[in-house]
Amino acid sequence: MTSYDYDLFVIGGGSGGVRSARVAAALGKKVAIAEEYRYGGTCVIRGCVPKKLFVYASQYHEHFEDAAGFGWDVGASSFNWKKLIAAKDAEIARLEGLYKKGLANANAEILETRAELVDAHTVRLIKTGQTVTAKTIVIATGGRPNEHLALPGHDLCISSNEAFHLEELPRSIVIAGGGYIAVEFANIFHGLGVETTLVYRGAEILSRFDQDLRRGLHEAMTEKGIRILCHDTLEKVSKSDDGLQVETLRNGTLNADVVLLALGRVPNTEGLGLEAAGVKTDQRGAIVVDEYSRTSIDNIYALGDVTDRVQLTPVAIHEAMCFIETEYKNNPTKPDHDTIATAVFSQPEIGTVGLSEEEAGRRYKELEVYRAQFRPLKATLSGRTEKMIMKLIVDAASRKVVGAHILGHDAGEMAQLLGITLKAGCTKDDFDRTMAVHPTAAEELVTMYAPSYRVRDGQKV
Ligand code: NDP
Protein backbone atom coordinates (compact mmCIF):
# COMPACT_ATOMS: atom_id res chain seq x y z
CA MET A 1 0.00 0.00 0.00
CA THR A 2 1.26 3.50 -0.86
CA SER A 3 2.14 5.55 2.16
CA TYR A 4 1.74 9.32 2.19
CA ASP A 5 3.17 12.06 4.40
CA TYR A 6 -0.36 13.13 5.33
CA ASP A 7 -3.87 11.74 5.28
CA LEU A 8 -5.13 15.18 4.28
CA PHE A 9 -3.44 18.25 2.85
CA VAL A 10 -5.55 21.41 2.69
CA ILE A 11 -4.59 24.32 0.45
CA GLY A 12 -6.11 27.54 1.75
CA GLY A 13 -6.71 28.71 5.32
CA GLY A 14 -10.13 30.35 4.93
CA SER A 15 -13.51 29.26 6.22
CA GLY A 16 -13.78 26.02 4.22
CA GLY A 17 -10.12 25.02 4.47
CA VAL A 18 -9.71 25.61 8.19
CA ARG A 19 -12.94 23.78 9.01
CA SER A 20 -12.00 20.69 6.99
CA ALA A 21 -8.44 20.62 8.37
CA ARG A 22 -9.49 21.14 11.99
CA VAL A 23 -12.27 18.56 12.01
CA ALA A 24 -10.25 15.95 10.10
CA ALA A 25 -7.33 16.43 12.51
CA ALA A 26 -9.68 16.15 15.48
CA LEU A 27 -10.79 12.78 14.06
CA GLY A 28 -7.19 11.62 14.34
CA LYS A 29 -6.14 12.13 10.73
CA LYS A 30 -2.65 13.39 9.97
CA VAL A 31 -3.39 16.81 8.49
CA ALA A 32 -1.41 19.76 7.15
CA ILE A 33 -2.87 23.06 5.99
CA ALA A 34 -1.08 25.74 3.97
CA GLU A 35 -2.01 29.42 3.69
CA GLU A 36 -0.01 32.01 1.74
CA TYR A 37 -1.50 35.14 3.34
CA ARG A 38 -3.33 35.09 6.67
CA TYR A 39 -5.39 32.41 8.41
CA GLY A 40 -9.09 33.22 8.44
CA GLY A 41 -9.36 33.89 4.72
CA THR A 42 -11.54 36.49 3.08
CA CYS A 43 -14.31 36.30 5.68
CA VAL A 44 -12.17 37.06 8.70
CA ILE A 45 -9.31 39.06 7.23
CA ARG A 46 -10.90 41.24 4.54
CA GLY A 47 -14.55 40.39 4.22
CA CYS A 48 -17.55 39.68 6.40
CA VAL A 49 -16.05 40.39 9.82
CA PRO A 50 -14.17 43.68 9.26
CA LYS A 51 -17.03 44.78 7.00
CA LYS A 52 -19.55 44.29 9.81
CA LEU A 53 -17.30 46.25 12.19
CA PHE A 54 -17.23 49.07 9.62
CA VAL A 55 -21.03 48.88 9.35
CA TYR A 56 -21.33 49.38 13.11
CA ALA A 57 -18.91 52.32 12.95
CA SER A 58 -20.87 53.95 10.16
CA GLN A 59 -24.18 53.79 12.04
CA TYR A 60 -23.21 55.98 14.99
CA HIS A 61 -23.92 59.31 13.39
CA GLU A 62 -27.55 58.26 12.93
CA HIS A 63 -27.67 56.94 16.49
CA PHE A 64 -26.43 60.33 17.74
CA GLU A 65 -29.05 62.12 15.64
CA ASP A 66 -31.83 59.76 16.74
CA ALA A 67 -30.92 60.21 20.40
CA ALA A 68 -32.27 63.77 20.39
CA GLY A 69 -35.84 62.50 19.89
CA PHE A 70 -35.48 60.48 23.09
CA GLY A 71 -34.34 63.42 25.17
CA TRP A 72 -30.57 63.04 24.83
CA ASP A 73 -28.27 65.89 24.09
CA VAL A 74 -25.23 64.11 22.68
CA GLY A 75 -23.15 67.19 21.94
CA ALA A 76 -20.42 67.48 19.33
CA SER A 77 -19.02 64.24 17.93
CA SER A 78 -16.17 63.45 15.59
CA PHE A 79 -14.88 60.35 13.86
CA ASN A 80 -11.31 59.08 13.68
CA TRP A 81 -10.68 56.68 10.78
CA LYS A 82 -7.22 55.64 11.98
CA LYS A 83 -8.61 54.64 15.37
CA LEU A 84 -11.26 52.50 13.69
CA ILE A 85 -8.66 50.79 11.47
CA ALA A 86 -6.40 50.08 14.45
CA ALA A 87 -9.25 48.66 16.54
CA LYS A 88 -10.46 46.55 13.61
CA ASP A 89 -6.93 45.27 12.91
CA ALA A 90 -6.49 44.24 16.54
CA GLU A 91 -9.76 42.29 16.49
CA ILE A 92 -8.89 40.60 13.18
CA ALA A 93 -5.47 39.61 14.55
CA ARG A 94 -7.20 38.12 17.62
CA LEU A 95 -9.56 36.10 15.42
CA GLU A 96 -6.71 34.93 13.20
CA GLY A 97 -4.99 33.71 16.35
CA LEU A 98 -8.10 31.79 17.36
CA TYR A 99 -8.26 30.10 13.97
CA LYS A 100 -4.67 28.97 14.30
CA LYS A 101 -5.18 27.90 17.90
CA GLY A 102 -8.13 25.74 16.87
CA LEU A 103 -5.99 24.03 14.24
CA ALA A 104 -3.06 23.56 16.59
CA ASN A 105 -5.27 22.17 19.37
CA ALA A 106 -6.59 19.60 16.92
CA ASN A 107 -3.00 18.70 15.98
CA ALA A 108 -3.15 19.95 12.40
CA GLU A 109 0.19 21.12 11.06
CA ILE A 110 0.01 24.83 10.19
CA LEU A 111 2.11 25.91 7.22
CA GLU A 112 2.59 29.56 6.33
CA THR A 113 3.32 29.18 2.64
CA ARG A 114 1.73 29.05 -0.75
CA ALA A 115 1.20 25.47 -1.87
CA GLU A 116 0.77 24.19 -5.42
CA LEU A 117 -0.13 20.79 -6.81
CA VAL A 118 2.58 18.77 -8.51
CA ASP A 119 0.36 15.78 -9.20
CA ALA A 120 -2.77 14.21 -7.75
CA HIS A 121 -1.05 13.31 -4.46
CA THR A 122 1.90 15.72 -4.31
CA VAL A 123 2.05 19.33 -3.18
CA ARG A 124 4.97 21.74 -3.41
CA LEU A 125 5.48 24.16 -0.53
CA ILE A 126 6.66 27.29 -2.31
CA LYS A 127 8.51 28.87 0.62
CA THR A 128 10.93 25.96 0.97
CA GLY A 129 10.54 24.19 -2.37
CA GLN A 130 9.88 20.97 -0.43
CA THR A 131 7.30 18.51 -1.79
CA VAL A 132 4.97 16.50 0.41
CA THR A 133 2.39 13.84 -0.38
CA ALA A 134 -1.14 13.30 0.84
CA LYS A 135 -3.82 10.66 0.38
CA THR A 136 -6.55 13.30 0.09
CA ILE A 137 -6.24 16.94 -0.91
CA VAL A 138 -8.72 19.76 -0.35
CA ILE A 139 -8.45 22.92 -2.40
CA ALA A 140 -10.06 25.86 -0.64
CA THR A 141 -8.20 28.82 -2.07
CA GLY A 142 -11.24 31.11 -2.28
CA GLY A 143 -11.56 34.03 -4.64
CA ARG A 144 -10.43 37.60 -5.14
CA PRO A 145 -12.00 40.81 -6.45
CA ASN A 146 -12.49 41.04 -10.19
CA GLU A 147 -9.90 43.63 -11.26
CA HIS A 148 -11.85 44.59 -14.38
CA LEU A 149 -8.74 44.73 -16.57
CA ALA A 150 -10.83 45.98 -19.51
CA LEU A 151 -11.38 49.33 -17.75
CA PRO A 152 -8.74 51.92 -18.67
CA GLY A 153 -7.32 53.13 -15.36
CA HIS A 154 -8.40 50.05 -13.41
CA ASP A 155 -4.99 50.13 -11.72
CA LEU A 156 -5.90 53.47 -10.13
CA CYS A 157 -8.94 51.92 -8.49
CA ILE A 158 -9.18 49.94 -5.28
CA SER A 159 -11.09 46.79 -4.42
CA SER A 160 -12.72 45.83 -1.13
CA ASN A 161 -9.31 44.45 -0.06
CA GLU A 162 -7.77 47.92 0.02
CA ALA A 163 -10.91 49.56 1.42
CA PHE A 164 -10.03 47.93 4.74
CA HIS A 165 -6.63 49.64 4.87
CA LEU A 166 -7.01 53.11 3.36
CA GLU A 167 -4.50 55.50 4.91
CA GLU A 168 -7.07 58.28 5.06
CA LEU A 169 -10.83 58.38 4.92
CA PRO A 170 -11.57 59.81 1.45
CA ARG A 171 -13.74 62.91 1.05
CA SER A 172 -15.52 61.32 -1.90
CA ILE A 173 -15.82 57.88 -3.45
CA VAL A 174 -17.25 56.39 -6.62
CA ILE A 175 -18.24 52.74 -6.27
CA ALA A 176 -18.82 50.58 -9.34
CA GLY A 177 -21.21 47.63 -9.04
CA GLY A 178 -24.64 46.94 -7.66
CA GLY A 179 -24.07 43.74 -5.67
CA TYR A 180 -23.49 42.97 -2.00
CA ILE A 181 -20.09 44.63 -1.75
CA ALA A 182 -20.91 47.80 -3.69
CA VAL A 183 -24.12 48.39 -1.73
CA GLU A 184 -22.61 47.61 1.67
CA PHE A 185 -19.58 49.84 1.14
CA ALA A 186 -21.71 52.67 -0.28
CA ASN A 187 -23.61 52.71 3.00
CA ILE A 188 -20.47 52.37 5.10
CA PHE A 189 -18.64 55.25 3.43
CA HIS A 190 -21.70 57.46 3.36
CA GLY A 191 -22.29 56.77 7.05
CA LEU A 192 -18.74 57.86 7.80
CA GLY A 193 -19.33 61.16 6.04
CA VAL A 194 -17.89 60.40 2.60
CA GLU A 195 -19.66 61.81 -0.45
CA THR A 196 -20.70 58.58 -2.16
CA THR A 197 -21.77 57.75 -5.69
CA LEU A 198 -22.74 54.25 -6.81
CA VAL A 199 -22.62 53.40 -10.51
CA TYR A 200 -24.50 50.29 -11.56
CA ARG A 201 -25.01 48.92 -15.07
CA GLY A 202 -28.49 47.43 -14.50
CA ALA A 203 -31.95 48.89 -13.97
CA GLU A 204 -31.93 48.42 -10.19
CA ILE A 205 -29.29 47.54 -7.58
CA LEU A 206 -29.04 44.01 -6.15
CA SER A 207 -30.21 41.92 -9.08
CA ARG A 208 -31.59 38.53 -7.98
CA PHE A 209 -33.18 40.03 -4.83
CA ASP A 210 -36.89 40.74 -4.51
CA GLN A 211 -37.81 43.82 -6.54
CA ASP A 212 -39.69 45.48 -3.66
CA LEU A 213 -36.62 45.35 -1.44
CA ARG A 214 -34.35 46.56 -4.20
CA ARG A 215 -36.55 49.56 -4.86
CA GLY A 216 -37.12 50.22 -1.15
CA LEU A 217 -33.40 50.15 -0.40
CA HIS A 218 -32.59 52.34 -3.39
CA GLU A 219 -35.07 54.95 -2.14
CA ALA A 220 -33.78 54.79 1.43
CA MET A 221 -30.17 55.15 0.29
CA THR A 222 -31.03 58.07 -1.97
CA GLU A 223 -32.90 59.76 0.84
CA LYS A 224 -29.82 59.50 3.05
CA GLY A 225 -27.81 61.26 0.37
CA ILE A 226 -26.13 58.44 -1.56
CA ARG A 227 -26.14 59.13 -5.28
CA ILE A 228 -27.12 56.02 -7.27
CA LEU A 229 -26.62 56.04 -11.03
CA CYS A 230 -28.27 53.02 -12.67
CA HIS A 231 -27.97 52.04 -16.33
CA ASP A 232 -24.43 53.34 -16.29
CA THR A 233 -20.87 52.03 -16.35
CA LEU A 234 -17.36 53.38 -15.86
CA GLU A 235 -15.57 54.01 -19.14
CA LYS A 236 -12.24 55.34 -17.93
CA VAL A 237 -10.49 56.35 -14.73
CA SER A 238 -7.61 58.80 -14.76
CA LYS A 239 -5.68 61.00 -12.35
CA SER A 240 -6.75 64.60 -11.92
CA ASP A 241 -5.15 67.50 -10.04
CA ASP A 242 -7.30 66.70 -7.06
CA GLY A 243 -7.78 62.94 -7.05
CA LEU A 244 -9.41 60.81 -9.71
CA GLN A 245 -11.59 61.56 -12.68
CA VAL A 246 -14.14 58.99 -13.80
CA GLU A 247 -15.70 59.02 -17.25
CA THR A 248 -19.08 57.32 -17.25
CA LEU A 249 -21.14 56.19 -20.21
CA ARG A 250 -24.23 58.26 -19.38
CA ASN A 251 -23.53 60.63 -16.53
CA GLY A 252 -20.49 62.45 -17.80
CA THR A 253 -17.44 62.99 -15.60
CA LEU A 254 -17.38 62.27 -11.89
CA ASN A 255 -14.60 63.35 -9.54
CA ALA A 256 -13.60 61.41 -6.47
CA ASP A 257 -10.69 60.76 -4.14
CA VAL A 258 -11.16 57.00 -4.43
CA VAL A 259 -12.79 54.65 -6.94
CA LEU A 260 -13.81 51.25 -5.61
CA LEU A 261 -14.55 48.42 -8.02
CA ALA A 262 -17.01 45.85 -6.64
CA LEU A 263 -17.77 43.88 -9.77
CA GLY A 264 -17.88 40.35 -8.47
CA ARG A 265 -15.13 37.97 -7.42
CA VAL A 266 -13.10 35.44 -9.38
CA PRO A 267 -11.83 32.04 -8.17
CA ASN A 268 -8.17 31.75 -7.12
CA THR A 269 -7.02 28.95 -9.39
CA GLU A 270 -4.14 30.36 -11.43
CA GLY A 271 -0.75 28.74 -10.93
CA LEU A 272 -2.12 26.14 -8.55
CA GLY A 273 -0.87 23.21 -10.62
CA LEU A 274 -4.41 22.08 -11.40
CA GLU A 275 -3.50 20.97 -14.91
CA ALA A 276 -0.55 18.96 -13.68
CA ALA A 277 -2.84 17.17 -11.26
CA GLY A 278 -5.63 16.78 -13.83
CA VAL A 279 -8.17 18.94 -11.96
CA LYS A 280 -10.69 20.50 -14.36
CA THR A 281 -11.84 24.12 -14.24
CA ASP A 282 -14.73 25.84 -16.02
CA GLN A 283 -14.69 28.93 -18.28
CA ARG A 284 -14.54 31.30 -15.31
CA GLY A 285 -11.58 29.40 -13.85
CA ALA A 286 -13.66 27.82 -11.07
CA ILE A 287 -12.89 24.25 -10.09
CA VAL A 288 -15.53 21.85 -11.37
CA VAL A 289 -16.88 19.58 -8.65
CA ASP A 290 -19.56 16.92 -8.36
CA GLU A 291 -22.39 16.94 -5.83
CA TYR A 292 -19.97 15.83 -3.10
CA SER A 293 -17.42 18.59 -3.84
CA ARG A 294 -15.13 16.02 -5.48
CA THR A 295 -13.09 17.36 -8.43
CA SER A 296 -12.36 15.50 -11.66
CA ILE A 297 -9.63 13.71 -9.69
CA ASP A 298 -11.03 11.26 -7.15
CA ASN A 299 -8.83 12.10 -4.17
CA ILE A 300 -9.00 15.87 -4.62
CA TYR A 301 -11.91 17.92 -3.28
CA ALA A 302 -12.62 21.63 -3.70
CA LEU A 303 -14.70 23.74 -1.34
CA GLY A 304 -15.99 27.27 -1.03
CA ASP A 305 -15.56 30.24 -3.37
CA VAL A 306 -12.96 28.50 -5.55
CA THR A 307 -15.81 26.35 -6.88
CA ASP A 308 -18.03 29.39 -7.52
CA ARG A 309 -21.20 27.67 -6.34
CA VAL A 310 -22.55 30.06 -3.69
CA GLN A 311 -19.96 32.59 -2.49
CA LEU A 312 -20.91 32.70 1.19
CA THR A 313 -18.90 31.78 4.30
CA PRO A 314 -21.53 29.48 5.86
CA VAL A 315 -21.80 27.63 2.55
CA ALA A 316 -18.04 26.94 2.50
CA ILE A 317 -18.21 25.70 6.10
CA HIS A 318 -21.20 23.49 5.30
CA GLU A 319 -19.38 22.07 2.26
CA ALA A 320 -16.40 21.31 4.52
CA MET A 321 -18.59 19.44 7.01
CA CYS A 322 -20.15 17.43 4.15
CA PHE A 323 -16.64 16.59 2.92
CA ILE A 324 -15.77 15.27 6.40
CA GLU A 325 -18.91 13.10 6.46
CA THR A 326 -18.22 11.79 2.97
CA GLU A 327 -14.51 11.14 3.29
CA TYR A 328 -14.02 10.24 6.94
CA LYS A 329 -17.33 9.08 8.35
CA ASN A 330 -18.45 6.71 5.65
CA ASN A 331 -21.56 8.82 5.20
CA PRO A 332 -21.61 10.36 1.69
CA THR A 333 -23.27 13.76 2.16
CA LYS A 334 -24.11 16.28 -0.53
CA PRO A 335 -24.03 19.95 0.42
CA ASP A 336 -27.56 21.36 0.43
CA HIS A 337 -27.57 24.67 -1.45
CA ASP A 338 -31.32 25.07 -1.39
CA THR A 339 -33.10 27.91 0.48
CA ILE A 340 -30.06 29.72 1.85
CA ALA A 341 -30.90 32.69 4.05
CA THR A 342 -28.73 35.74 3.41
CA ALA A 343 -28.35 39.35 4.48
CA VAL A 344 -27.07 42.49 2.86
CA PHE A 345 -25.66 44.77 5.55
CA SER A 346 -26.89 47.88 3.89
CA GLN A 347 -28.61 50.63 5.87
CA PRO A 348 -31.44 49.65 6.13
CA GLU A 349 -30.50 45.96 6.05
CA ILE A 350 -31.90 43.31 3.79
CA GLY A 351 -32.66 39.86 5.15
CA THR A 352 -34.02 37.31 2.77
CA VAL A 353 -34.64 33.62 2.30
CA GLY A 354 -36.22 31.63 -0.48
CA LEU A 355 -37.65 32.91 -3.74
CA SER A 356 -38.22 36.51 -4.76
CA GLU A 357 -41.73 37.31 -5.94
CA GLU A 358 -40.47 37.40 -9.52
CA GLU A 359 -38.77 34.00 -9.30
CA ALA A 360 -41.70 32.40 -7.43
CA GLY A 361 -44.04 33.80 -10.11
CA ARG A 362 -42.09 31.84 -12.72
CA ARG A 363 -42.19 28.61 -10.71
CA TYR A 364 -45.72 28.54 -9.26
CA LYS A 365 -49.09 28.96 -10.97
CA GLU A 366 -50.58 31.13 -8.22
CA LEU A 367 -49.04 33.04 -5.35
CA GLU A 368 -50.43 34.90 -2.38
CA VAL A 369 -48.22 37.86 -1.51
CA TYR A 370 -48.41 39.28 2.00
CA ARG A 371 -46.75 42.65 2.23
CA ALA A 372 -46.45 45.21 5.00
CA GLN A 373 -44.71 48.55 4.86
CA PHE A 374 -44.58 50.52 8.06
CA ARG A 375 -42.64 52.98 10.15
CA PRO A 376 -40.86 51.14 12.97
CA LEU A 377 -41.73 52.24 16.53
CA LYS A 378 -38.27 53.70 17.18
CA ALA A 379 -38.65 56.01 14.18
CA THR A 380 -41.70 57.69 15.73
CA LEU A 381 -39.57 59.54 18.30
CA SER A 382 -36.32 59.62 16.37
CA GLY A 383 -38.18 61.27 13.52
CA ARG A 384 -36.64 59.07 10.82
CA THR A 385 -38.78 58.64 7.73
CA GLU A 386 -37.32 55.20 6.98
CA LYS A 387 -39.92 52.49 6.31
CA MET A 388 -39.66 48.77 6.95
CA ILE A 389 -40.88 46.31 4.33
CA MET A 390 -41.85 42.72 5.11
CA LYS A 391 -43.04 40.28 2.55
CA LEU A 392 -44.11 36.65 2.52
CA ILE A 393 -44.50 34.82 -0.76
CA VAL A 394 -46.87 31.87 -0.45
CA ASP A 395 -47.64 29.13 -2.97
CA ALA A 396 -51.46 29.34 -3.06
CA ALA A 397 -51.90 25.63 -3.83
CA SER A 398 -49.80 24.17 -1.00
CA ARG A 399 -49.89 27.21 1.35
CA LYS A 400 -46.14 26.79 1.70
CA VAL A 401 -44.14 29.96 2.36
CA VAL A 402 -41.59 29.94 -0.46
CA GLY A 403 -39.99 33.34 0.12
CA ALA A 404 -39.60 35.77 3.01
CA HIS A 405 -38.05 39.20 2.56
CA ILE A 406 -37.33 42.00 4.98
CA LEU A 407 -35.93 45.49 4.57
CA GLY A 408 -35.19 47.28 7.82
CA HIS A 409 -33.27 47.17 11.08
CA ASP A 410 -32.08 43.72 12.15
CA ALA A 411 -33.38 42.14 8.94
CA GLY A 412 -30.29 39.91 8.90
CA GLU A 413 -31.05 38.59 12.39
CA MET A 414 -34.64 37.87 11.39
CA ALA A 415 -33.56 36.16 8.18
CA GLN A 416 -31.65 33.57 10.19
CA LEU A 417 -34.81 32.48 12.03
CA LEU A 418 -36.98 32.68 8.93
CA GLY A 419 -34.39 30.44 7.31
CA ILE A 420 -35.35 27.68 9.75
CA THR A 421 -39.08 28.04 9.08
CA LEU A 422 -38.67 27.95 5.32
CA LYS A 423 -36.21 25.08 5.50
CA ALA A 424 -38.72 23.19 7.63
CA GLY A 425 -41.34 23.78 4.92
CA CYS A 426 -43.69 25.85 7.12
CA THR A 427 -46.99 26.95 5.63
CA LYS A 428 -48.70 30.30 5.99
CA ASP A 429 -51.06 28.57 8.46
CA ASP A 430 -48.02 27.80 10.67
CA PHE A 431 -47.15 31.49 10.63
CA ASP A 432 -50.79 32.40 11.42
CA ARG A 433 -50.98 30.17 14.47
CA THR A 434 -47.72 31.53 15.87
CA MET A 435 -48.19 34.09 18.64
CA ALA A 436 -46.67 37.50 18.01
CA VAL A 437 -43.83 38.85 20.11
CA HIS A 438 -44.97 42.33 21.04
CA PRO A 439 -43.87 45.06 20.52
CA THR A 440 -41.37 44.07 17.84
CA ALA A 441 -41.08 44.74 14.15
CA ALA A 442 -40.86 41.00 13.50
CA GLU A 443 -44.39 40.44 14.81
CA GLU A 444 -45.60 41.76 11.47
CA LEU A 445 -44.46 38.44 9.99
CA VAL A 446 -47.18 36.55 11.90
CA THR A 447 -49.93 39.17 11.73
CA MET A 448 -50.38 39.63 7.99
CA TYR A 449 -53.68 37.75 7.76
CA ALA A 450 -55.00 38.67 4.29
CA PRO A 451 -52.96 38.58 1.11
CA SER A 452 -52.03 42.04 -0.19
CA TYR A 453 -52.39 40.70 -3.72
CA ARG A 454 -52.12 37.57 -5.79
CA VAL A 455 -49.85 36.64 -8.65
CA ARG A 456 -51.29 34.32 -11.28
CA ASP A 457 -49.13 32.97 -14.13
CA GLY A 458 -46.48 35.53 -13.21
CA GLN A 459 -48.93 38.47 -13.38
CA LYS A 460 -50.10 40.55 -10.42
CA VAL A 461 -53.91 40.28 -10.16
P1 NDP B 1 -22.04 40.38 -6.69
O1 NDP B 1 -22.11 39.24 -7.58
O2 NDP B 1 -22.97 40.49 -5.54
O3 NDP B 1 -22.21 41.71 -7.54
C1 NDP B 1 -21.39 42.02 -8.64
C2 NDP B 1 -21.90 43.30 -9.24
O4 NDP B 1 -21.02 43.71 -10.25
C3 NDP B 1 -23.28 43.11 -9.85
O5 NDP B 1 -24.02 44.27 -9.60
C4 NDP B 1 -22.95 42.97 -11.33
O6 NDP B 1 -23.98 43.41 -12.17
C5 NDP B 1 -21.76 43.91 -11.46
N1 NDP B 1 -20.87 43.59 -12.55
C6 NDP B 1 -20.24 42.42 -12.80
N2 NDP B 1 -19.44 42.52 -13.88
C7 NDP B 1 -19.57 43.79 -14.32
C8 NDP B 1 -19.01 44.51 -15.42
N3 NDP B 1 -18.15 43.94 -16.26
N4 NDP B 1 -19.38 45.78 -15.58
C9 NDP B 1 -20.24 46.39 -14.73
N5 NDP B 1 -20.81 45.76 -13.69
C10 NDP B 1 -20.48 44.46 -13.48
O7 NDP B 1 -20.51 40.47 -6.23
P2 NDP B 1 -19.77 41.31 -5.12
O8 NDP B 1 -18.45 41.63 -5.70
O9 NDP B 1 -20.61 42.41 -4.60
O10 NDP B 1 -19.60 40.21 -3.98
C11 NDP B 1 -19.03 38.94 -4.28
C12 NDP B 1 -19.72 37.85 -3.51
O11 NDP B 1 -19.34 37.93 -2.15
C13 NDP B 1 -21.23 37.97 -3.51
O12 NDP B 1 -21.80 37.28 -4.58
C14 NDP B 1 -21.63 37.38 -2.20
O13 NDP B 1 -21.93 36.04 -2.39
C15 NDP B 1 -20.41 37.55 -1.32
N6 NDP B 1 -20.67 38.59 -0.33
C16 NDP B 1 -21.62 38.37 0.62
C17 NDP B 1 -21.91 39.32 1.56
C18 NDP B 1 -22.96 39.05 2.57
O14 NDP B 1 -23.31 37.90 2.76
N7 NDP B 1 -23.50 40.07 3.21
C19 NDP B 1 -21.21 40.60 1.60
C20 NDP B 1 -20.24 40.74 0.54
C21 NDP B 1 -19.99 39.76 -0.38
P3 NDP B 1 -25.26 42.49 -12.54
O15 NDP B 1 -26.07 42.37 -11.29
O16 NDP B 1 -25.94 43.27 -13.59
O17 NDP B 1 -24.70 41.18 -13.00
Tab-separated table of N, CA, C and O in Angstrom, residues 2-9 29-32 109 121-123 125 130-136:
chain	number	residue	atom	x	y	z
A	2	THR	N	0.486	2.259	-0.827
A	2	THR	CA	1.263	3.499	-0.856
A	2	THR	C	1.156	4.203	0.481
A	2	THR	O	0.087	4.234	1.074
A	3	SER	N	2.268	4.753	0.934
A	3	SER	CA	2.143	5.546	2.160
A	3	SER	C	2.409	7.009	1.821
A	3	SER	O	3.253	7.322	0.972
A	4	TYR	N	1.657	7.878	2.454
A	4	TYR	CA	1.741	9.319	2.190
A	4	TYR	C	2.236	10.036	3.451
A	4	TYR	O	2.104	9.527	4.569
A	5	ASP	N	2.751	11.253	3.238
A	5	ASP	CA	3.168	12.060	4.397
A	5	ASP	C	1.961	12.425	5.265
A	5	ASP	O	2.063	12.524	6.477
A	6	TYR	N	0.848	12.689	4.600
A	6	TYR	CA	-0.356	13.131	5.325
A	6	TYR	C	-1.579	12.364	4.834
A	6	TYR	O	-1.650	11.954	3.673
A	7	ASP	N	-2.564	12.241	5.731
A	7	ASP	CA	-3.869	11.744	5.284
A	7	ASP	C	-4.567	12.826	4.468
A	7	ASP	O	-5.210	12.536	3.463
A	8	LEU	N	-4.440	14.071	4.956
A	8	LEU	CA	-5.134	15.178	4.280
A	8	LEU	C	-4.213	16.385	4.198
A	8	LEU	O	-3.602	16.785	5.205
A	9	PHE	N	-4.146	16.977	3.011
A	9	PHE	CA	-3.444	18.249	2.852
A	9	PHE	C	-4.469	19.259	2.362
A	9	PHE	O	-5.139	19.036	1.353
A	29	LYS	N	-6.850	12.195	12.010
A	29	LYS	CA	-6.136	12.127	10.731
A	29	LYS	C	-4.873	12.980	10.810
A	29	LYS	O	-4.828	13.973	11.540
A	30	LYS	N	-3.873	12.585	10.033
A	30	LYS	CA	-2.652	13.395	9.967
A	30	LYS	C	-2.886	14.481	8.908
A	30	LYS	O	-3.031	14.170	7.710
A	31	VAL	N	-2.949	15.723	9.361
A	31	VAL	CA	-3.394	16.815	8.486
A	31	VAL	C	-2.363	17.940	8.453
A	31	VAL	O	-1.805	18.314	9.484
A	32	ALA	N	-2.150	18.502	7.259
A	32	ALA	CA	-1.408	19.763	7.147
A	32	ALA	C	-2.267	20.740	6.365
A	32	ALA	O	-3.043	20.343	5.488
A	109	GLU	N	-1.070	20.410	11.265
A	109	GLU	CA	0.192	21.118	11.059
A	109	GLU	C	-0.096	22.387	10.267
A	109	GLU	O	-0.689	22.329	9.181
A	121	HIS	N	-1.326	13.577	-5.879
A	121	HIS	CA	-1.054	13.312	-4.461
A	121	HIS	C	0.115	14.120	-3.906
A	121	HIS	O	0.494	13.940	-2.752
A	122	THR	N	0.687	15.009	-4.744
A	122	THR	CA	1.895	15.715	-4.306
A	122	THR	C	1.691	17.231	-4.349
A	122	THR	O	1.130	17.763	-5.309
A	123	VAL	N	2.182	17.875	-3.299
A	123	VAL	CA	2.045	19.333	-3.182
A	123	VAL	C	3.427	19.925	-2.960
A	123	VAL	O	4.224	19.389	-2.181
A	125	LEU	N	5.562	23.024	-1.445
A	125	LEU	CA	5.478	24.157	-0.528
A	125	LEU	C	6.423	25.222	-1.066
A	125	LEU	O	7.651	25.014	-1.106
A	130	GLN	N	10.063	22.377	-0.841
A	130	GLN	CA	9.876	20.972	-0.426
A	130	GLN	C	8.576	20.422	-1.039
A	130	GLN	O	7.604	21.158	-1.234
A	131	THR	N	8.561	19.130	-1.364
A	131	THR	CA	7.297	18.508	-1.787
A	131	THR	C	6.854	17.513	-0.720
A	131	THR	O	7.685	16.851	-0.076
A	132	VAL	N	5.532	17.451	-0.550
A	132	VAL	CA	4.969	16.496	0.407
A	132	VAL	C	3.822	15.762	-0.294
A	132	VAL	O	3.284	16.240	-1.294
A	133	THR	N	3.460	14.608	0.247
A	133	THR	CA	2.390	13.835	-0.385
A	133	THR	C	1.219	13.676	0.586
A	133	THR	O	1.393	13.727	1.804
A	134	ALA	N	0.053	13.488	0.010
A	134	ALA	CA	-1.145	13.304	0.837
A	134	ALA	C	-2.110	12.370	0.135
A	134	ALA	O	-2.208	12.368	-1.101
A	135	LYS	N	-2.828	11.582	0.956
A	135	LYS	CA	-3.820	10.659	0.385
A	135	LYS	C	-4.977	11.470	-0.220
A	135	LYS	O	-5.430	11.221	-1.329
A	136	THR	N	-5.425	12.465	0.535
A	136	THR	CA	-6.546	13.305	0.087
A	136	THR	C	-6.102	14.754	0.115
A	136	THR	O	-5.347	15.160	1.006
